[in-house]
mmCIF file of C-alpha atoms in Angstrom:
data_model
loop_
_atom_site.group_PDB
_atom_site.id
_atom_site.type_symbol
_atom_site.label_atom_id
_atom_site.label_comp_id
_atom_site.label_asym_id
_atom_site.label_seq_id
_atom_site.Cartn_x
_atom_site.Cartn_y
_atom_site.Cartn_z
ATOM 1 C CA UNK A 1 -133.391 -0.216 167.561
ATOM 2 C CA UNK A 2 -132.948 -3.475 165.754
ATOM 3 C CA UNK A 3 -130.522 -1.951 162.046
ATOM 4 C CA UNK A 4 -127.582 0.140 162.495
ATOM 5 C CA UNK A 5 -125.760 0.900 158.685
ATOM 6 C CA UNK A 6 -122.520 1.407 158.548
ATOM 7 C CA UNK A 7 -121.040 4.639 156.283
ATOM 8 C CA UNK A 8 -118.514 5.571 154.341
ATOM 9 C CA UNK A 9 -117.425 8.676 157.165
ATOM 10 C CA UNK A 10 -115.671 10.275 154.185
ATOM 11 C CA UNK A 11 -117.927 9.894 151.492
ATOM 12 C CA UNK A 12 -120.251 12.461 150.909
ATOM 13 C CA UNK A 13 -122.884 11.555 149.035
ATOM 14 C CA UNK A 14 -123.291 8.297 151.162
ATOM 15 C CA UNK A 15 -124.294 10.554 153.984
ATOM 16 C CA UNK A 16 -126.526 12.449 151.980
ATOM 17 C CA UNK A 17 -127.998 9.312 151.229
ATOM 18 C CA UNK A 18 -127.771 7.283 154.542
ATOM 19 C CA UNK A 19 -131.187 8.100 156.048
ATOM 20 C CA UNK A 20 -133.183 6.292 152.527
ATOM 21 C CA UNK A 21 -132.699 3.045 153.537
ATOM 22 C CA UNK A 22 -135.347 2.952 157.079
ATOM 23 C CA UNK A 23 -132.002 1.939 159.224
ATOM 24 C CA UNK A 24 -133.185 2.821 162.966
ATOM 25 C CA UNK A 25 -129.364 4.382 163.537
ATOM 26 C CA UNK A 26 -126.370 5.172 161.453
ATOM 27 C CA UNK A 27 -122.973 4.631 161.827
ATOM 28 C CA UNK A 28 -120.090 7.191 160.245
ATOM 29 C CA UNK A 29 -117.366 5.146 159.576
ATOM 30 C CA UNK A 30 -113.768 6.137 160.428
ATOM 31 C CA UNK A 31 -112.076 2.936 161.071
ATOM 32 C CA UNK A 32 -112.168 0.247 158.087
ATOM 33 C CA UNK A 33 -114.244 2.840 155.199
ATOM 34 C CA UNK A 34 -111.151 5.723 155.583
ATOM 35 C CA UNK A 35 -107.893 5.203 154.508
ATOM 36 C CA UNK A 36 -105.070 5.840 156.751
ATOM 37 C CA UNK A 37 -103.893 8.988 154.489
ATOM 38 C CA UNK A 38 -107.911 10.339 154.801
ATOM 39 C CA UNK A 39 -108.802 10.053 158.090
ATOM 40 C CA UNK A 40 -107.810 14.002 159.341
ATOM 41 C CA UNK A 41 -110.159 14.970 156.370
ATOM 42 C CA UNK A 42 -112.811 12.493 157.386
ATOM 43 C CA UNK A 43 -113.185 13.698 161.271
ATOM 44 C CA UNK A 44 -113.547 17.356 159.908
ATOM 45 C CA UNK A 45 -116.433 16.202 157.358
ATOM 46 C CA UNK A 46 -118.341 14.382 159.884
ATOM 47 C CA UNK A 47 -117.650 17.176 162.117
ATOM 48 C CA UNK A 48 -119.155 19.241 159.510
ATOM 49 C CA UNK A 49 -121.894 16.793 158.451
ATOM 50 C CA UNK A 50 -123.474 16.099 161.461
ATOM 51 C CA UNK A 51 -125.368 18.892 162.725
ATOM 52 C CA UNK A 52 -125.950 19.630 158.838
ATOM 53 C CA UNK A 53 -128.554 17.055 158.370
ATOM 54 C CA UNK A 54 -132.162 16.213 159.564
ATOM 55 C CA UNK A 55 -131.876 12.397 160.240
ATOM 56 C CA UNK A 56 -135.506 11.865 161.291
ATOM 57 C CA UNK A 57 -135.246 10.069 164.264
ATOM 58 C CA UNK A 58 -132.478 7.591 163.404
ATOM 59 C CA UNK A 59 -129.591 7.199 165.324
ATOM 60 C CA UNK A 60 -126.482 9.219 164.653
ATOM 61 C CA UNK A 61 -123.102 7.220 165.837
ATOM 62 C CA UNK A 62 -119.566 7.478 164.850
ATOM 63 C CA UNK A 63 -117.488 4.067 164.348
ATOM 64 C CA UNK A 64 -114.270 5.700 165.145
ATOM 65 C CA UNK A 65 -110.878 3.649 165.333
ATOM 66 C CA UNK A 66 -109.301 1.745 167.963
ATOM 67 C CA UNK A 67 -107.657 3.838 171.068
ATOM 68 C CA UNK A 68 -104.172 3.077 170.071
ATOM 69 C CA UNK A 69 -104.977 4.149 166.754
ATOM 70 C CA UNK A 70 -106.099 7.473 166.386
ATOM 71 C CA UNK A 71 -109.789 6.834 167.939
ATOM 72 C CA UNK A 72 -108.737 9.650 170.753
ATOM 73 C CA UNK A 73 -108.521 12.104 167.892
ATOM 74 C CA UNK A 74 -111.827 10.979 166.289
ATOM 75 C CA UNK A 75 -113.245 11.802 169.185
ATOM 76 C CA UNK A 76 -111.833 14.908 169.861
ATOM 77 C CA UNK A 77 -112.477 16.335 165.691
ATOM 78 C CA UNK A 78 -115.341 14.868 164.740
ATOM 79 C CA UNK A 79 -117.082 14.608 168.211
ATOM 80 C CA UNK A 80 -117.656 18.394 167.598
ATOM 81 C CA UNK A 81 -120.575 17.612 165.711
ATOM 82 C CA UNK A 82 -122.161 15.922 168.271
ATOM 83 C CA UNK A 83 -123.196 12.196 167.715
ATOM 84 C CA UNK A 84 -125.025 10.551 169.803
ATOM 85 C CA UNK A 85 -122.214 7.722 170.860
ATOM 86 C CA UNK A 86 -119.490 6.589 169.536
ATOM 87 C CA UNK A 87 -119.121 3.215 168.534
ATOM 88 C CA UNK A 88 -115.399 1.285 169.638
ATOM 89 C CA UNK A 89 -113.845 -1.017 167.458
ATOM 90 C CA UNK A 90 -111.527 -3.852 169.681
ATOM 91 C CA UNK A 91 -112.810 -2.804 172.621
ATOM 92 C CA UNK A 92 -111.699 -4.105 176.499
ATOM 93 C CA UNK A 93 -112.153 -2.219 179.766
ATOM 94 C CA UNK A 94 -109.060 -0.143 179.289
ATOM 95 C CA UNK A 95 -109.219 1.554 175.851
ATOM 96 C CA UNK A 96 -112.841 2.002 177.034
ATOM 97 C CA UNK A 97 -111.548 3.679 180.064
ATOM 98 C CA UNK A 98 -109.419 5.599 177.877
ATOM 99 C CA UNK A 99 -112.314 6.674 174.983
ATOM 100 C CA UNK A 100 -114.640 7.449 178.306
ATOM 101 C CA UNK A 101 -112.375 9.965 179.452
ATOM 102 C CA UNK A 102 -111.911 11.531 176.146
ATOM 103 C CA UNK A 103 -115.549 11.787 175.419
ATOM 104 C CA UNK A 104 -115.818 13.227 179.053
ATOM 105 C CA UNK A 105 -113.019 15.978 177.509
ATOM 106 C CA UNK A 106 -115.103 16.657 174.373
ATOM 107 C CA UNK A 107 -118.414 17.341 176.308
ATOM 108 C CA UNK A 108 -116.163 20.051 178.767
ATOM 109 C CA UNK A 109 -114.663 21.867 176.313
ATOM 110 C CA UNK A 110 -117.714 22.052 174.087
ATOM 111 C CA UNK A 111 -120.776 22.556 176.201
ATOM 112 C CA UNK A 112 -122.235 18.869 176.084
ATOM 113 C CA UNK A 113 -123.907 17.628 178.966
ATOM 114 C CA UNK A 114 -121.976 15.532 180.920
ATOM 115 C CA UNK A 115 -122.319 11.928 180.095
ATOM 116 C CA UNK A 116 -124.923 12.977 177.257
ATOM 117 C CA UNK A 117 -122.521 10.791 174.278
ATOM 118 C CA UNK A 118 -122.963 7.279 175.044
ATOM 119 C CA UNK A 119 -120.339 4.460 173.980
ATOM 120 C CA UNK A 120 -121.099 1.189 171.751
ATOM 121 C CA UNK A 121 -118.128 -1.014 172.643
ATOM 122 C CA UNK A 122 -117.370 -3.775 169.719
ATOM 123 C CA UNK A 123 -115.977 -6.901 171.286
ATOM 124 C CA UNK A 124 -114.348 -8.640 169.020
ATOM 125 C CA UNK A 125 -110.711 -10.535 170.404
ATOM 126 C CA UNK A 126 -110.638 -13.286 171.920
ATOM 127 C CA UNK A 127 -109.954 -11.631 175.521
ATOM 128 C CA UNK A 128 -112.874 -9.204 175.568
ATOM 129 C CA UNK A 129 -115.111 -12.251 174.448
ATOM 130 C CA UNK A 130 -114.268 -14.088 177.503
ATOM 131 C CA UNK A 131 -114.815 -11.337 179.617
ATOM 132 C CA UNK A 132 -117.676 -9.731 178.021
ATOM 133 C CA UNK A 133 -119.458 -8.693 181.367
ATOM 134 C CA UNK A 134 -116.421 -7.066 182.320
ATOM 135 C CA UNK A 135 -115.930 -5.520 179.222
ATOM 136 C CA UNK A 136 -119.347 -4.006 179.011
ATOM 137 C CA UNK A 137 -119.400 -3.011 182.701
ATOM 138 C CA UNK A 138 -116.367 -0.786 182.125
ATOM 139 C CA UNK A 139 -118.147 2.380 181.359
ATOM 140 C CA UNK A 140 -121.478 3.917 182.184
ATOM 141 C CA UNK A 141 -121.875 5.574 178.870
ATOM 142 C CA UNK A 142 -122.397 2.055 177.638
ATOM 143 C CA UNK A 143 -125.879 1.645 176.198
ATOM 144 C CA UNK A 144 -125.282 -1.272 173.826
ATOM 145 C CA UNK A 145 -123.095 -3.840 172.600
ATOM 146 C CA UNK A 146 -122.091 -5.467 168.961
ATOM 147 C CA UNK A 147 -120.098 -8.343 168.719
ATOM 148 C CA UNK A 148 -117.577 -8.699 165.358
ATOM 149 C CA UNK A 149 -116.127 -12.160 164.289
ATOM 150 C CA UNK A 150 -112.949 -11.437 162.130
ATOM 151 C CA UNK A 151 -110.286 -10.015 165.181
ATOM 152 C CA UNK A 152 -111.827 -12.722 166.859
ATOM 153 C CA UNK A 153 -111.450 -15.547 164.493
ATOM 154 C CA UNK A 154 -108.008 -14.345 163.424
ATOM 155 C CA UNK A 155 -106.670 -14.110 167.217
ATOM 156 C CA UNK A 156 -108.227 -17.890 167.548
ATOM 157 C CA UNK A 157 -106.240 -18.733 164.457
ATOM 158 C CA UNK A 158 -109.034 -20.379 163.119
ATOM 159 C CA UNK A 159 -109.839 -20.381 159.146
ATOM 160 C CA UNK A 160 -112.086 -17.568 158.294
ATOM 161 C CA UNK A 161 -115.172 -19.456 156.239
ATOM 162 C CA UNK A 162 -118.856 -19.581 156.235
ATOM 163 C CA UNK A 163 -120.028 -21.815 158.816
ATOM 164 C CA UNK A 164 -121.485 -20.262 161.419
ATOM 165 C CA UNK A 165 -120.949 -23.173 164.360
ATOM 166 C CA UNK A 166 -117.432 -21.696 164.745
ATOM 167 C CA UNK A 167 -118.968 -18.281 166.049
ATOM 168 C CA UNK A 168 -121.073 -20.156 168.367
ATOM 169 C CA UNK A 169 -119.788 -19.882 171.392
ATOM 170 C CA UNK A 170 -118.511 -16.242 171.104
ATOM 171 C CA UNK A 171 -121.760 -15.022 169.687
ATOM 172 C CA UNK A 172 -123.545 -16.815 172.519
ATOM 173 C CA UNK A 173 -121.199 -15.428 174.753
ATOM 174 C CA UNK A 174 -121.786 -11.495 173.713
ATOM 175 C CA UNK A 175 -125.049 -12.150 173.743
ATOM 176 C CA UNK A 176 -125.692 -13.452 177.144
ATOM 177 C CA UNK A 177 -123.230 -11.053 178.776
ATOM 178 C CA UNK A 178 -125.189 -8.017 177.089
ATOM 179 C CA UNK A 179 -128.511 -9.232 178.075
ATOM 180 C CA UNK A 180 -127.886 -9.917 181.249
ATOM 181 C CA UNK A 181 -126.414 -6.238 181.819
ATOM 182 C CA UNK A 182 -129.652 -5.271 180.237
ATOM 183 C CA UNK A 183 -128.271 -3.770 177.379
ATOM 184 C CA UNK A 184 -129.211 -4.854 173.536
ATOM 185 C CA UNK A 185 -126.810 -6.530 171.106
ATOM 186 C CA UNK A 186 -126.011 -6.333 167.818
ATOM 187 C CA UNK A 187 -124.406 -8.785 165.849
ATOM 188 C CA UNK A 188 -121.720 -8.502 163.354
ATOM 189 C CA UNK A 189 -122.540 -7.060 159.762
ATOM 190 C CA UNK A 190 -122.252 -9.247 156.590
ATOM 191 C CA UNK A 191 -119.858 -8.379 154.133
ATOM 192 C CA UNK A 192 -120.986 -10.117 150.815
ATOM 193 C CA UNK A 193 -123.647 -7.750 149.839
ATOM 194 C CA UNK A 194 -124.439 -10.591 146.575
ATOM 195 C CA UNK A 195 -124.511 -13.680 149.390
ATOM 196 C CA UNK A 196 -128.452 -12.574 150.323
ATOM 197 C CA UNK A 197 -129.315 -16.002 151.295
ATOM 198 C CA UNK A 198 -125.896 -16.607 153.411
ATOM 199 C CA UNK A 199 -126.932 -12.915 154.869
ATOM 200 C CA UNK A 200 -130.709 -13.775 155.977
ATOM 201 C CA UNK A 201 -129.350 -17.040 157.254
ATOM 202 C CA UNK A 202 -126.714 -15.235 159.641
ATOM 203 C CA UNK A 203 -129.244 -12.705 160.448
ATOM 204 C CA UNK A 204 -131.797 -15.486 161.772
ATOM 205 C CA UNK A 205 -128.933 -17.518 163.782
ATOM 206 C CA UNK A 206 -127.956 -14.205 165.408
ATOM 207 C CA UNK A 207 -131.656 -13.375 166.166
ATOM 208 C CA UNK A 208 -132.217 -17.173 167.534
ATOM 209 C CA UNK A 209 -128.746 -16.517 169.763
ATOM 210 C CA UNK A 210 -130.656 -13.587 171.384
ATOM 211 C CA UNK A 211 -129.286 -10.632 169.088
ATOM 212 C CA UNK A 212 -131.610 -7.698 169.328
ATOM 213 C CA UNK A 213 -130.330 -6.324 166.409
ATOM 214 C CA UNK A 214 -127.510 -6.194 163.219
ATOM 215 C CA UNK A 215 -125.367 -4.004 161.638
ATOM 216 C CA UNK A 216 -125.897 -3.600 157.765
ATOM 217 C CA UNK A 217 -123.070 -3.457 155.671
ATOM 218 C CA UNK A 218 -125.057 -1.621 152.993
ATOM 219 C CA UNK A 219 -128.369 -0.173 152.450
ATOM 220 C CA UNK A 220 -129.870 -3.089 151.030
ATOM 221 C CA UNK A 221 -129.687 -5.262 154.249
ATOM 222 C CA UNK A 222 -131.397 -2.712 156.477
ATOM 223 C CA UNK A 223 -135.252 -4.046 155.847
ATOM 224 C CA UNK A 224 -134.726 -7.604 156.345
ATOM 225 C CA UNK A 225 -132.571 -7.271 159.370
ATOM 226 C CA UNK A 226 -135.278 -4.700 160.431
ATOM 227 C CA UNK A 227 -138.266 -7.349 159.563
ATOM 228 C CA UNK A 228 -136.221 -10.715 161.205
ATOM 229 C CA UNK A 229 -135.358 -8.204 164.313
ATOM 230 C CA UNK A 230 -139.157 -7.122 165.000
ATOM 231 C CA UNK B 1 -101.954 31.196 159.722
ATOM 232 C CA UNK B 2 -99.018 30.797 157.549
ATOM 233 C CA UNK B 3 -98.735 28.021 154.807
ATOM 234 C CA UNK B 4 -95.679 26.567 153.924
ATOM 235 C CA UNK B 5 -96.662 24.194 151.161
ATOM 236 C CA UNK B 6 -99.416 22.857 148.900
ATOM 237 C CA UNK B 7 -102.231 20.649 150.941
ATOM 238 C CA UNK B 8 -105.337 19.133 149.008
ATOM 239 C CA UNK B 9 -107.933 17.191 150.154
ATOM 240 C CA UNK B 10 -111.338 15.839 148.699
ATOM 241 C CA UNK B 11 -111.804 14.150 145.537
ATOM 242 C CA UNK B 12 -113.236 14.591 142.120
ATOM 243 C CA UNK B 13 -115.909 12.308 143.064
ATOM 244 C CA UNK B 14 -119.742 12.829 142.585
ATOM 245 C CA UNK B 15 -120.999 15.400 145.470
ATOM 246 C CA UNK B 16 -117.377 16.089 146.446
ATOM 247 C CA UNK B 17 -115.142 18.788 146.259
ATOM 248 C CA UNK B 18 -110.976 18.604 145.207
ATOM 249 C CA UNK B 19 -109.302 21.718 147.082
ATOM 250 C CA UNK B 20 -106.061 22.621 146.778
ATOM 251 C CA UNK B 21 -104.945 24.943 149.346
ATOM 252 C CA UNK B 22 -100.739 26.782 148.198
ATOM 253 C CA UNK B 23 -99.137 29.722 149.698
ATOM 254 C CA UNK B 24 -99.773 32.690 147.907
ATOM 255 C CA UNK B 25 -96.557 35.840 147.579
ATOM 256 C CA UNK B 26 -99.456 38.271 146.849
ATOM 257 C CA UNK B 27 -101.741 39.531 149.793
ATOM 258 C CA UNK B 28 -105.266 37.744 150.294
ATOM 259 C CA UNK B 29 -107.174 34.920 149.028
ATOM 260 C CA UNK B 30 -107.472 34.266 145.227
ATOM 261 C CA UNK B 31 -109.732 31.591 144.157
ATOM 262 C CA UNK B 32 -109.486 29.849 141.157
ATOM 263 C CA UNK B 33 -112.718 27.473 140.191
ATOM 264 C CA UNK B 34 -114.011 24.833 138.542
ATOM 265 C CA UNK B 35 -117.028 22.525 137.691
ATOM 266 C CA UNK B 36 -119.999 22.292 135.645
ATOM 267 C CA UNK B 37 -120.782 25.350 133.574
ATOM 268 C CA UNK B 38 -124.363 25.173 135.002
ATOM 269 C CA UNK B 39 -123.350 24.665 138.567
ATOM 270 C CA UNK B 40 -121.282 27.352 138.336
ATOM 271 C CA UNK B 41 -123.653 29.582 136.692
ATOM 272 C CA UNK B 42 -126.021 28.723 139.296
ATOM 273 C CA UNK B 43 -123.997 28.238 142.841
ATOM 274 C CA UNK B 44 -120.502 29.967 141.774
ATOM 275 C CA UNK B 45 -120.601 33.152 143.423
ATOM 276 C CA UNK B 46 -121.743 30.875 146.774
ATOM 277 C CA UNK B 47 -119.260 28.753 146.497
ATOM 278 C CA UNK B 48 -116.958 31.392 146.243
ATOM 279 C CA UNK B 49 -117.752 33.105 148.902
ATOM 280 C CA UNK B 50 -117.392 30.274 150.883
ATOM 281 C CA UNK B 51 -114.418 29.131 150.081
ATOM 282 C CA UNK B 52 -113.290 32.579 151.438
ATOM 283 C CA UNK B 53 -115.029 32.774 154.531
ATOM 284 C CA UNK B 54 -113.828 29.032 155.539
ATOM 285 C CA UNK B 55 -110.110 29.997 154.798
ATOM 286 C CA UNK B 56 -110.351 33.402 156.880
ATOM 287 C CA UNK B 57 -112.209 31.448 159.413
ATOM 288 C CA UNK B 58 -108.817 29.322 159.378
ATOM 289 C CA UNK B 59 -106.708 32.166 159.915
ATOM 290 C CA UNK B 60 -105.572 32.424 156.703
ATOM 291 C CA UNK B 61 -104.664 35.420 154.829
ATOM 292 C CA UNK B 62 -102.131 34.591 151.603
ATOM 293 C CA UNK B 63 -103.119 31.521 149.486
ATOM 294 C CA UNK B 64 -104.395 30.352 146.197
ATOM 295 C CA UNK B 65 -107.268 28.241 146.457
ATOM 296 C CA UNK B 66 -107.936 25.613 143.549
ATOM 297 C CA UNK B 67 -111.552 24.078 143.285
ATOM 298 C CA UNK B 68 -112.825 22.014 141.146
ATOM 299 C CA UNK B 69 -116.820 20.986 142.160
ATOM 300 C CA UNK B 70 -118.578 18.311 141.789
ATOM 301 C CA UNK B 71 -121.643 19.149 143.303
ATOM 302 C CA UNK B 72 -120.755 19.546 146.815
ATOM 303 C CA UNK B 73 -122.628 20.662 149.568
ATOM 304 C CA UNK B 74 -121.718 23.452 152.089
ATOM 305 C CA UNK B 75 -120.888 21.130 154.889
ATOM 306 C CA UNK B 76 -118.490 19.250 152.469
ATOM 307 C CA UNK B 77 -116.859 22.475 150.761
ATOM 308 C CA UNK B 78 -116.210 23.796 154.408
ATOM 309 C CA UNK B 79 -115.015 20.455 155.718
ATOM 310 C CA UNK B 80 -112.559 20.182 151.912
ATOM 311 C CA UNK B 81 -111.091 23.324 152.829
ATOM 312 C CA UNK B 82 -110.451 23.194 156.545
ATOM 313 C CA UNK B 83 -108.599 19.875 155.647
ATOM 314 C CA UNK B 84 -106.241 21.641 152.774
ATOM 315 C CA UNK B 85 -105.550 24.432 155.018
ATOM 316 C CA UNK B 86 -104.404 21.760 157.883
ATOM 317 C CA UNK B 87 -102.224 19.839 155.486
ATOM 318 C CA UNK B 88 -100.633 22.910 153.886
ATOM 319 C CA UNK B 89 -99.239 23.957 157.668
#
């Protein structure tokens, strides 16, 4: 799995259209696609959506929201549908405690096999970056592991801008923790779908860092990140 | 289920569906809809009947359902209406 593309969770002809882009998994977004006022309607279209479609061997996650926002209900509405993990945004060993136990809940109550729904934590503050092995040792549904740089950058109160040396030590950090658990890594997606060199760039330095994979922010990224990944 | 106000959810965008889900003083469901005359002509009774079986799936018995399509598919009408019904509790 080296492309996971992220989705509008609410929009439905994006998920009609999610699996024409080769992306080796996809990612339902609940968390920064869905506005706050959207996000009950969301879970029950994903709900909905998910056992509608044939995805053809890609990946089927759910980027739900952070614990202490509403990512226990995610899990509970649109985990009906069954993905095949969940992916955590500001992840650290408790709320992954906490969305463990509620996926453990959801497969109960709906005839899942136990531990079948794995978990993709994102680390992304500055805590869970410095104790990445902890973070990703936290839960046995773990299976892989994406870093994200804005939480982190913010928290750092450093200047959000393009060079890439200031993620250096966090992406190396992610990186090493993850392999070293024997788990892949994915590295954060890039916004500016116009910036294509600024993306391949990023894509390359991530891959060099020991990234096993990226997120796409749109459609459009998934072959190259697929092709620099290989 | 009783409803105690108007709830809508979707939107009017392309493969969507806009529901709006009110109480209703008169017994069952009526269902008022809209969309492209060929769509319609095509998919109307369908949609329909779906919009009916997803609201008595919900429990509910009095309402006036409001549709306007935009080429929605079932997962997405079902999904729509489920979400009215929950905000019009």
């Amino acid at each position: 799995m080296k492309s996971i593309l992220l989705i509008n969770g609410n929009d439905p002809k994006a998920l009609l259209n999610a699996t024409l882009y080769g992306a080796d998994a996809l990612a339902y977004d609940l968390h920064e696609s869905v506005d706050e006022a959207n996000k009950d309607a969301a879970r029950l279209l994903l709900q909905e959506a998910l056992p509608f479609f044939d995805y053809g061997g890609a990946g089927v996650f759910v980027r739900i929201n952070p614990m202490a926002e509403g990512g226990a209900d995610d899990i509970a509405v649109a985990g009906k549908g069954k993905p095949q993990a969940f992916i955590l945004p500001r992840a650290d060993v408790q709320s992954l405690a906490q969305a463990d136990a509620a996926i453990a809940a959801l497969e109960a109550e709906n005839g899942f096999a136990a531990g079948s729904i794995k978990l993709l934590p994102v680390i992304e503050s500055v805590a869970s970056v410095e104790n990445a092995a902890a973070v990703i040792a936290a839960s046995s549904r773990i299976t892989a592991v994406i870093f994200s740089a804005a939480t982190f950058l913010q928290e750092l109160g450093a200047p959000v801008s393009a060079d890439t040396a200031q993620l250096l030590y966090a992406r190396s950090k992610v990186a090493l923790s993850a392999r070293a658990a024997g788990l892949p890594v994915f590295d954060r997606p890039w916004a500016d779908a116009k910036d294509k060199a600024g993306f391949e760039a990023d894509a390359r330095l991530a891959r060099s860092l020991g990234f096993t994979g990226k997120l796409a922010a749109n459609g459009g990224q998934v072959p190259l990140i697929n092709e620099i990944f290989a | 289920m009783k409803l105690t106000k108007t709830g809508e959810a979707g939107a009017a965008d392309s493969g969507d569906i806009l529901v709006s889900v009110a109480p209703a003083e008169e017994p069952g469901i009526q269902i008022e809809l809209s969309g492209k005359s060929v769509i319609l002509k095509q998919f109307g009774r369908q949609i329909r009947e779906l919009l009916q079986k997803t609201a008595a799936e919900c429990g509910v018995e009095n309402a006036r359902i409001t549709a306007k399509d935009n080429g929605a598919l079932d997962f997405t009408i079902k999904a729509r209406v489920r979400a009215a019904i929950q905000r019009a509790v």
